[in-house]
Each structure stands twice: as C-alpha cells, then as structure tokens.
XYZ file of C-alpha atoms in Angstrom:
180
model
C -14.410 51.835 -39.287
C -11.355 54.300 -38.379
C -10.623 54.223 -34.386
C -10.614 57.960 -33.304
C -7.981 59.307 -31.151
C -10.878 59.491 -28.699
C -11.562 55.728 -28.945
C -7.670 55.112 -28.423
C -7.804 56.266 -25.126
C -10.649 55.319 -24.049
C -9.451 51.830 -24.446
C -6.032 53.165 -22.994
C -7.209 54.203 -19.696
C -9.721 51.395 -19.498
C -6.874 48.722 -19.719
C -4.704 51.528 -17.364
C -7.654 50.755 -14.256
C -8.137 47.430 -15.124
C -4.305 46.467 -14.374
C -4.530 49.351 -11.215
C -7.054 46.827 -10.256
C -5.630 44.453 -7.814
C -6.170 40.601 -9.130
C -8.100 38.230 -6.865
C -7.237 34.874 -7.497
C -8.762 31.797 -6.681
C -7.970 30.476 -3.289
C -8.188 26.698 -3.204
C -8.474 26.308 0.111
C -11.655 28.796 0.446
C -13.385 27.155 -2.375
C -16.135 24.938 -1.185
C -15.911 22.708 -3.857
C -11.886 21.772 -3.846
C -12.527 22.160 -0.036
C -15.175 19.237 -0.156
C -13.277 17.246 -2.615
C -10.358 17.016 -0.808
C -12.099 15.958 2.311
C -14.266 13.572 0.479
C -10.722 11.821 -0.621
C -9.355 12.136 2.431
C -12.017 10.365 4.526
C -12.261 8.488 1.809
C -8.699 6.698 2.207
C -8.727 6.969 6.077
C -11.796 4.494 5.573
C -10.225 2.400 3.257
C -7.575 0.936 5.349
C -10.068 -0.850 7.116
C -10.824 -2.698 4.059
C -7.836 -2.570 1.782
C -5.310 -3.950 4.736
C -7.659 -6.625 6.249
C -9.607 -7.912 3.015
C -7.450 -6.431 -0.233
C -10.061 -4.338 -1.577
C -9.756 -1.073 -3.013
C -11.961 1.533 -2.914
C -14.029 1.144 -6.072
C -14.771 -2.628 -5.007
C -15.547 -1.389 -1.740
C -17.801 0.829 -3.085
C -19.650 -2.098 -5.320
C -19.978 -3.787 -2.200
C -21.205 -1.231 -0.206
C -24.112 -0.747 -2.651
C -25.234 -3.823 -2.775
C -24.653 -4.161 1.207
C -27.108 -1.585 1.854
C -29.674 -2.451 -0.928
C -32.500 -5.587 -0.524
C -32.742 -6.607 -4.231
C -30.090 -6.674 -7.035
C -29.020 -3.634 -8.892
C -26.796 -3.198 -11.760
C -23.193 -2.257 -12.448
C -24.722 0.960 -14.172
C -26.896 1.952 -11.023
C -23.581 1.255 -9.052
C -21.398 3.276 -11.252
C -24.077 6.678 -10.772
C -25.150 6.101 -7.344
C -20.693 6.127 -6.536
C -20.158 8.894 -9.216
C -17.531 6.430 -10.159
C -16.509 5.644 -13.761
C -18.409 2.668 -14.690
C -15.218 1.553 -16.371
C -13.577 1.916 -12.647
C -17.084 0.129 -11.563
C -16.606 -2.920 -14.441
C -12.879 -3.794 -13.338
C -14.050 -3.996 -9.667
C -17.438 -6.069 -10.597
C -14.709 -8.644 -12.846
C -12.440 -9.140 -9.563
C -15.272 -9.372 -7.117
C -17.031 -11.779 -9.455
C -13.732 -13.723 -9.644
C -13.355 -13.768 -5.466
C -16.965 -15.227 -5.339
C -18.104 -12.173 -3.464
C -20.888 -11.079 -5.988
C -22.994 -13.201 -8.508
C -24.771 -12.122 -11.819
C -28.350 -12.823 -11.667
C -30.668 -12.860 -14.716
C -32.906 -9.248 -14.354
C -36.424 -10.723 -14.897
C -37.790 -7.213 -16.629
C -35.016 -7.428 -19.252
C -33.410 -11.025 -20.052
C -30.533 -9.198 -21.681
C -29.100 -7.554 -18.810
C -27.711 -8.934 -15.350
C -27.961 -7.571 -12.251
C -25.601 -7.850 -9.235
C -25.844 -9.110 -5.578
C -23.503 -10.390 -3.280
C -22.914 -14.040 -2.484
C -22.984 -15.719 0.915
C -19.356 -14.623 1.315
C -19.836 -10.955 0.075
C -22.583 -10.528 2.607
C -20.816 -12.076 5.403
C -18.083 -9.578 4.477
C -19.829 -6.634 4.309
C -21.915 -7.394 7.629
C -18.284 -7.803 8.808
C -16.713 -4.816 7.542
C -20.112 -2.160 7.772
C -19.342 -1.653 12.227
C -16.021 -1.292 11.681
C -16.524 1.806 9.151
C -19.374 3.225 11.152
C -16.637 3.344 13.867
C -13.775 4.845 11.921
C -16.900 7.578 10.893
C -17.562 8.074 14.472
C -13.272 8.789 14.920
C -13.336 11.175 12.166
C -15.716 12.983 13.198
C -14.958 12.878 17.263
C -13.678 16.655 16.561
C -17.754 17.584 15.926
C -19.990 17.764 19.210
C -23.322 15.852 18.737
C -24.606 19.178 17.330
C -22.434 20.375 14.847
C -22.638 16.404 13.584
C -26.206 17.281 13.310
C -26.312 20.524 11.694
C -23.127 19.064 9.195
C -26.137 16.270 7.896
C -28.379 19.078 7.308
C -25.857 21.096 5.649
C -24.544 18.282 3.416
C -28.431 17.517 2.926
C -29.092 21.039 1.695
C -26.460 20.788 -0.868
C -27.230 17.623 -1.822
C -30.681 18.656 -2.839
C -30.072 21.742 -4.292
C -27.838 19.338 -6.514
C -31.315 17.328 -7.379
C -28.735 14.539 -6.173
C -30.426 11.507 -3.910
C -30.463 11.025 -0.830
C -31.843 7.486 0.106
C -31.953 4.220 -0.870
C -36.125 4.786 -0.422
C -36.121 7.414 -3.064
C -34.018 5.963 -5.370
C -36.029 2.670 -5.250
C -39.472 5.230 -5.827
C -38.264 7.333 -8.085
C -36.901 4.140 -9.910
C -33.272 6.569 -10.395
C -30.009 5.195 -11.670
C-alpha cells in the first residue's frame, strides 16, 4: 500500500509531540514495590546480626528455623521454601547445614512414606526460644520511629496488600487451607 504524503506527516508530527512530550521516568524511590523491597532487605539484615554474630546463621537458615519455630507439627522444605519466598535451592543448602548442626531432624511424613518432613531438635528449639525475644526486640527498635498508632495502621496496611496479593497471613490459615 503506497504511504501518501498525507500519511507522512501525519506520522511526522505525531513523533514531533511525542518527543515535545516531556519523559517521566521511573523513580525508584517512589515506587512502592522497590520501596518495600529495599526495606524488607534492610530490616531484614538489621535482624540478622542477632543471629548471624551470636549463633553463625544466615538468613535463609534463620528463616528454616523460624518456620518451624512458630509451627506445632512438621512441615516440609517445600512449604518452607513458599511460605519464605525463598529459593528452595537457597532453602535445601540451609536444611543440609542445619541437619548437619543437629538443629533440625527429618521425620518420616505418615500421609506419604516417600517424603520427610522437618522439625527442630531439642537444640533447634532451645535456640529458637532463645533467639525469638531478642528479634521481637530489635522489631520493637526498628520500629521505635512509629507511635503505637501508625504501628497499628502499618499492620493493616501491610495486611491489605497482603490480601489483595491472595498471599497468607497466618499460620491458622495456612494449616486450614492446607497451603504450601
């Protein structure tokens, strides 16, 4: 089909007040989610001197133990891996050197005879009862610069986006809705 001269600058002028135009960019630090990931790793370290100076773990086997801390029955590496939104690669190197420290044990599932299931030993619970105060306080330091209020209304903001995510939100309805 032949372009008429018509056509040509049509196109001309269209490019002409597209580059007139003045270009927004994208401003990292106004977009919510590099805003929130950046935090997230930020808080995220702050926390994990308390464990990675006293105890030599790093943050993936911090977050295996945290997981099965918090949780009454055994789980597996897999539900570990989804509930952390880490790698499960990341999740299997941490389960191999926590397994090797004695501070988690494999345990038979009973449903299905070909997978195990993790927990922590005597030692990994004695560790994590240990360790659980002292985050809560470091929590309570980072967020000293939040009135009782705005801590409050922060939970129900995170909460809101968490749901409009679909993502979880307790242990109670992960366990009911039988998830990761």
């Amino acid at each position: 089909m032949a372009r008429t001269s018509s056509d040509i600058a049509l196109k001309t002028r269209e490019a002409d007040e597209a580059s007139a135009r003045p270009k927004t960019r994208l401003d990292l630090f106004r977009f919510v989610p590099f805003r929130l990931n950046r935090l997230a790793a930020e808080v995220s370290a702050a926390l994990s001197v308390e464990y990675q100076e006293r105890h030599g773990l790093d943050i993936p086997a911090w977050r295996v133990i945290a997981t099965l801390g918090f949780r009454n029955d055994a789980c597996s590496a897999q539900y570990v891996a989804q509930c952390t939104r880490t790698h499960k690669s990341t999740i299997s190197r941490a389960v191999t050197t926590l397994l090797h420290q004695d501070l988690i044990e494999r345990v038979e599932n009973e449903a299905d005879r070909r997978e195990f299931r993790l927990r922590l030993t005597r030692k990994g619970r004695t560790l994590y009862e240990e360790l659980f105060p002292q985050l809560l306080r470091r929590e309570d330091e980072i967020l000293a610069c939040l009135s009782s209020q705005e801590r409050k209304q922060l939970s129900t903001l995170l909460g809101k986006i968490e749901q409009s995510l679909n993502l979880i939100q307790t242990s109670e309805e992960a366990d009911a809705k039988q998830a990761y």
